[in-house]
mmCIF file of C-alpha atoms in Angstrom:
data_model
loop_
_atom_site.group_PDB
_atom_site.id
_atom_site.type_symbol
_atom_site.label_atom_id
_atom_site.label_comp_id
_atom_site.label_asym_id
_atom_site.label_seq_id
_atom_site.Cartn_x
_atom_site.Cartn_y
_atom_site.Cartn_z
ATOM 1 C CA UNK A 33 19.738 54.534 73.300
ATOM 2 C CA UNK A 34 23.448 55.362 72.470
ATOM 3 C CA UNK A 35 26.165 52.881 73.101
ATOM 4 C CA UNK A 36 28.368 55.076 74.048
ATOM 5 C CA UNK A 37 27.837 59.382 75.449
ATOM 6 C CA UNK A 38 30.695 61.508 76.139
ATOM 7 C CA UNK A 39 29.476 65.014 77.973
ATOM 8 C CA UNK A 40 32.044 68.615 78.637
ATOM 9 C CA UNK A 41 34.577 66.159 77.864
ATOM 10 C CA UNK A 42 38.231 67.902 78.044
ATOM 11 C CA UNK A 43 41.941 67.384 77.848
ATOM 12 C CA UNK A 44 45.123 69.035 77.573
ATOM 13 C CA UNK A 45 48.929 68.844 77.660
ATOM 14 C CA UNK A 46 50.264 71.366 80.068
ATOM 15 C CA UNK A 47 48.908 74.786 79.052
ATOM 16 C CA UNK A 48 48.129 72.995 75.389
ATOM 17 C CA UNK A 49 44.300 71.787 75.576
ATOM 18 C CA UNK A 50 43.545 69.169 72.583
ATOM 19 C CA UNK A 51 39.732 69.615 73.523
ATOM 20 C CA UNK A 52 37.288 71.214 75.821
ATOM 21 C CA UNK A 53 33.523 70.824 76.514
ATOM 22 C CA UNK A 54 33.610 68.243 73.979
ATOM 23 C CA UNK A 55 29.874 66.248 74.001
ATOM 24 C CA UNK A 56 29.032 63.182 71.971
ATOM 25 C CA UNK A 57 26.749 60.444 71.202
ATOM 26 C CA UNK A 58 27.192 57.172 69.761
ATOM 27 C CA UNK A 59 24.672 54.731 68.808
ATOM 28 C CA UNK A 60 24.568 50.876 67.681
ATOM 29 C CA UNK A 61 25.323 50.622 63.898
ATOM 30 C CA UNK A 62 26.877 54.091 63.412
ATOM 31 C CA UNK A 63 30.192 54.970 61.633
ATOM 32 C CA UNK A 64 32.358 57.957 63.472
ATOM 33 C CA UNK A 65 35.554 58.958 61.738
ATOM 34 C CA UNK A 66 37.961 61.345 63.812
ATOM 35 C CA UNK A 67 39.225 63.747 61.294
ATOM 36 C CA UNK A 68 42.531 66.430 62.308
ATOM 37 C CA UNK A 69 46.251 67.256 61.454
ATOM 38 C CA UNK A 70 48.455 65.167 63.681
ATOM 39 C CA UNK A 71 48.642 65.880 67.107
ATOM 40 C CA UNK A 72 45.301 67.323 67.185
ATOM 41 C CA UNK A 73 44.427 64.583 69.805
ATOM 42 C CA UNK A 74 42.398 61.876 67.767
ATOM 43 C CA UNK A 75 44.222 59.152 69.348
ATOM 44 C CA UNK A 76 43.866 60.779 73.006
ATOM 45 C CA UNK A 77 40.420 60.893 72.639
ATOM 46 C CA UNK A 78 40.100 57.489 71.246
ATOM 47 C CA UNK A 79 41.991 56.531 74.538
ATOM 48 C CA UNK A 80 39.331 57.957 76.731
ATOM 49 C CA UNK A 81 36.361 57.287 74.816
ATOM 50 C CA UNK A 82 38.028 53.466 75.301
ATOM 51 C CA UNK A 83 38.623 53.756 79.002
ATOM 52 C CA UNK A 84 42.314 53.412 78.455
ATOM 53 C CA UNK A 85 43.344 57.297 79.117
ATOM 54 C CA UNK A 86 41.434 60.152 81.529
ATOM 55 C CA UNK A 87 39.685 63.237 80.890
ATOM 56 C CA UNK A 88 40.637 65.771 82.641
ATOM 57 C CA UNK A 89 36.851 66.502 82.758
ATOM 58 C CA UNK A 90 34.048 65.564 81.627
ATOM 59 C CA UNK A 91 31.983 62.698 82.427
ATOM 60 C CA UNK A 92 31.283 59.455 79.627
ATOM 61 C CA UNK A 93 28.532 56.680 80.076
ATOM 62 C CA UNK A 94 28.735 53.278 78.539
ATOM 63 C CA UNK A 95 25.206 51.255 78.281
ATOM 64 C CA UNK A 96 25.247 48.826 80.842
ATOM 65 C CA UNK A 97 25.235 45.943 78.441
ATOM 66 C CA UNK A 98 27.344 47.355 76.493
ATOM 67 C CA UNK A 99 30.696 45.716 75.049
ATOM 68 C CA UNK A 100 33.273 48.525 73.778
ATOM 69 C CA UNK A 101 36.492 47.005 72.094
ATOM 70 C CA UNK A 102 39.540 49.607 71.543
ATOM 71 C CA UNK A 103 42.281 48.840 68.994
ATOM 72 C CA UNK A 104 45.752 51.024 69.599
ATOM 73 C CA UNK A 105 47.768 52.293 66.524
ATOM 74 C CA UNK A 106 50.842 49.884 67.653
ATOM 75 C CA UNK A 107 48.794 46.581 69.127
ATOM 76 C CA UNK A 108 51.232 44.107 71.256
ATOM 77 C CA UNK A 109 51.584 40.803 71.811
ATOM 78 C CA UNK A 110 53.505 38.445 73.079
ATOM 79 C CA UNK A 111 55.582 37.293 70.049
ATOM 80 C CA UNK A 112 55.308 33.274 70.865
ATOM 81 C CA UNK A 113 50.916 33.710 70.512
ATOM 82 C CA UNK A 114 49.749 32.400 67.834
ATOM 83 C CA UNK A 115 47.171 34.276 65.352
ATOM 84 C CA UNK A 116 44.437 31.676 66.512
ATOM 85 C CA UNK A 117 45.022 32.539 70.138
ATOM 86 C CA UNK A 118 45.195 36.289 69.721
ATOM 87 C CA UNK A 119 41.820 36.177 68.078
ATOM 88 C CA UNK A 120 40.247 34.039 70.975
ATOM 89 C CA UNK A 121 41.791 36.122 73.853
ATOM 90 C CA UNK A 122 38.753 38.321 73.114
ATOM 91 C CA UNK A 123 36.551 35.744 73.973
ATOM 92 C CA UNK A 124 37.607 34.944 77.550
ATOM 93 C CA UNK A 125 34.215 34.067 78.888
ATOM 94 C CA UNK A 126 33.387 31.732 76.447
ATOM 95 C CA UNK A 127 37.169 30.257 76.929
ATOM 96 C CA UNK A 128 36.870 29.601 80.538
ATOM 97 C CA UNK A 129 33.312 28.024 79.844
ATOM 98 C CA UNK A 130 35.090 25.765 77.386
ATOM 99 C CA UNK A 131 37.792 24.798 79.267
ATOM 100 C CA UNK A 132 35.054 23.691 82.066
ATOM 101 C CA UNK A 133 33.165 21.813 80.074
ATOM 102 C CA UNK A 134 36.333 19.905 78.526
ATOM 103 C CA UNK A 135 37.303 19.538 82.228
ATOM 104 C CA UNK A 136 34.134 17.670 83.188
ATOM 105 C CA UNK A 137 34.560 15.451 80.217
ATOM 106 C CA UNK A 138 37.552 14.369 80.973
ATOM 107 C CA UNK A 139 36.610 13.694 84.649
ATOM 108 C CA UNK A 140 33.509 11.710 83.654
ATOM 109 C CA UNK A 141 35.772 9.725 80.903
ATOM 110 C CA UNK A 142 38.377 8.836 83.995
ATOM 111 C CA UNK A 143 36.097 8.741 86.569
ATOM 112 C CA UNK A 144 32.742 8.049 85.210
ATOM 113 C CA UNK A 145 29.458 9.574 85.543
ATOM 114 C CA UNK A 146 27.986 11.619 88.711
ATOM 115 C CA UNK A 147 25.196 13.425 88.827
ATOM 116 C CA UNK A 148 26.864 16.494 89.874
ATOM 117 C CA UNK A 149 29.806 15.718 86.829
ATOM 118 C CA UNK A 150 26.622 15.571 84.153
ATOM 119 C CA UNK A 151 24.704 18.578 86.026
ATOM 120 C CA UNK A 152 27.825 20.804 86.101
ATOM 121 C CA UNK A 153 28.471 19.625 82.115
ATOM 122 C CA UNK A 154 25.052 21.097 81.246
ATOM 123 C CA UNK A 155 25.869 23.747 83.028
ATOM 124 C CA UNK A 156 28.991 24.852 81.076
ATOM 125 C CA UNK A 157 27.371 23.728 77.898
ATOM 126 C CA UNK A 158 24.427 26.234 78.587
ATOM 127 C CA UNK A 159 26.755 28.862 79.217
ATOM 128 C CA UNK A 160 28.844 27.866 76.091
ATOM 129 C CA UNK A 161 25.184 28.214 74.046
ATOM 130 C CA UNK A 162 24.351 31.389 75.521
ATOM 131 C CA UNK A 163 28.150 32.744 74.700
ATOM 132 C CA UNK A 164 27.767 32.250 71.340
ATOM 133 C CA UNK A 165 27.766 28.367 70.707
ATOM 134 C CA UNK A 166 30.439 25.459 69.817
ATOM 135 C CA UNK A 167 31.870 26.972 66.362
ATOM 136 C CA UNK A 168 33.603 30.198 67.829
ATOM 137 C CA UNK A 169 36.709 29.203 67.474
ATOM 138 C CA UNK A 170 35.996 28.400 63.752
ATOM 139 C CA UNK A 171 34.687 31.505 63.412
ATOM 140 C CA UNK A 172 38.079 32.968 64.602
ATOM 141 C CA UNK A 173 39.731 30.872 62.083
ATOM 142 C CA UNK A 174 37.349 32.399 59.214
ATOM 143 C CA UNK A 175 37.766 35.983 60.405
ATOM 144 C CA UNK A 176 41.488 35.193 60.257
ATOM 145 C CA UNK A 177 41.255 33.820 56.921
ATOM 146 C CA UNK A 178 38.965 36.609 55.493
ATOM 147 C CA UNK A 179 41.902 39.339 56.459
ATOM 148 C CA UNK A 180 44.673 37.430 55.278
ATOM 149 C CA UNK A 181 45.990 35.354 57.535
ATOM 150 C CA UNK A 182 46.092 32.279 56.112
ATOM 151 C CA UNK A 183 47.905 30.249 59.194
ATOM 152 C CA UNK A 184 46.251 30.670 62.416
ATOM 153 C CA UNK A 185 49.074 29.080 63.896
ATOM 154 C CA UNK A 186 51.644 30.989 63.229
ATOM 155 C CA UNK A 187 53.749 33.127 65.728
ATOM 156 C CA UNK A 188 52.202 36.840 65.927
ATOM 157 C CA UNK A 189 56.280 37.361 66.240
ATOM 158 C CA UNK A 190 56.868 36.164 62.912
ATOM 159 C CA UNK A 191 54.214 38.499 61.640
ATOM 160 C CA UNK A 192 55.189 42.154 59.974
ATOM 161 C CA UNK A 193 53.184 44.898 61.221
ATOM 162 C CA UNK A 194 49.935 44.882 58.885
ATOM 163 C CA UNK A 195 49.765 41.460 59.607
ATOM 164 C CA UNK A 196 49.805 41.799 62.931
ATOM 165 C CA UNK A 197 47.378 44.268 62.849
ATOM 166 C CA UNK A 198 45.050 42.164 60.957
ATOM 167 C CA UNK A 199 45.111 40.018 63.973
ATOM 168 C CA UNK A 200 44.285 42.424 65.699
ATOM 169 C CA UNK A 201 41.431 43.363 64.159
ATOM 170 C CA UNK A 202 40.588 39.937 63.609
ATOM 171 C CA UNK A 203 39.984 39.541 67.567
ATOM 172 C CA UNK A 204 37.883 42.556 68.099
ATOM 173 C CA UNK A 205 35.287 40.776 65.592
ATOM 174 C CA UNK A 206 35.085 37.884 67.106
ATOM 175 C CA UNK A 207 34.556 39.139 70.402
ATOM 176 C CA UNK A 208 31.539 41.087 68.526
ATOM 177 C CA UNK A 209 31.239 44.375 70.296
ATOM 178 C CA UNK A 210 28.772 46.782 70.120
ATOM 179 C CA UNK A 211 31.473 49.605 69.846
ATOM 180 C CA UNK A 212 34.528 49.002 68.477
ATOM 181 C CA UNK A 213 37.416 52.104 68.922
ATOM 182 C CA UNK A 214 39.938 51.987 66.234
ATOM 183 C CA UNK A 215 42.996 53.837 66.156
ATOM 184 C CA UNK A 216 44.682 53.768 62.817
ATOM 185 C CA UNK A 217 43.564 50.556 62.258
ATOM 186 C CA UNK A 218 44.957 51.309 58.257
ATOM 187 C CA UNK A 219 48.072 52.676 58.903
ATOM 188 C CA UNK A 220 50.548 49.422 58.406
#
């Protein structure tokens, strides 16, 4: 089953169209290069195969389980993040479990134990498990590491642009989608 199926899928720029009746199937695994002279509308379409831009027509279907992550040609952040937190903003789910399950623990260290404390704590830890497990955030710090960028504490705003971009890509892998939409993601 694809990931991802675009169907009549069109666009244009006043009287300019970029693409019409445009139909396409993606499935887990491939590799889909967008080919074309600038300004033939390879980012545009990137946009809407993302979610980020509209057709004008044309209909696209994700899979329901599906996670699609989209990286722009010119990626922003804000320039006090550092590279560490960039790469974990993709993983917001497994964040806010996190930051649950530190809460409890620091409510049964002041507090002491409750059953309701030490049933909500097994709670967050089963949803940390099923997230992905305790060593994400060293993962993030590999991924980092494996693309260059050898402080994960360092300002993004500090960064030049194919660092930053590394980054970037660094936090679409480890939020580990099944599609990920990259725009230029060589051109720094």
């Amino acid at each position: 089953m694809p990931v991802l199926t675009a169907k009549g899928l069109s666009k244009a720029y006043g009287a300019s169209p970029l693409f019409q009746g445009l139909d396409l199937s993606i499935h887990r695994g491939e590799r889909v290069a967008l080919v074309g002279r600038n300004g033939a509308g390879k980012s545009t379409l990137a946009k809407i195969l993302a979610g980020v831009e509209s057709a004008d027509a044309g209909e696209i279907s994700v899979r329901r389980d599906a996670k699609v992550a989209y990286l722009s040609q010119e990626p922003r952040f804000p320039p006090e993040s550092t590279a560490l937190e960039i790469a974990l903003s993709g993983l917001g789910e497994w964040r806010a479990a996190m930051a649950r399950f530190e809460a409890i623990a620091r409510e049964l260290e002041k507090d002491g134990e409750s059953p309701e404390r030490l049933a909500a704590q097994s709670a967050a830890a089963a949803e940390i498990e099923r997230l992905g497990g305790w060593d994400r955030e060293h993962e993030a710090r590999t991924t980092l590491r494996q693309l260059g960028i050898a402080d994960p504490s360092r300002a993004v705003g500090t960064m030049s642009g194919g660092e930053q971009r590394r980054v970037a890509i660094a936090q679409i892998l480890v939020g580990k989608p099944d599609l990920a939409i990259l725009d230029e993601p060589t051109n720094h």
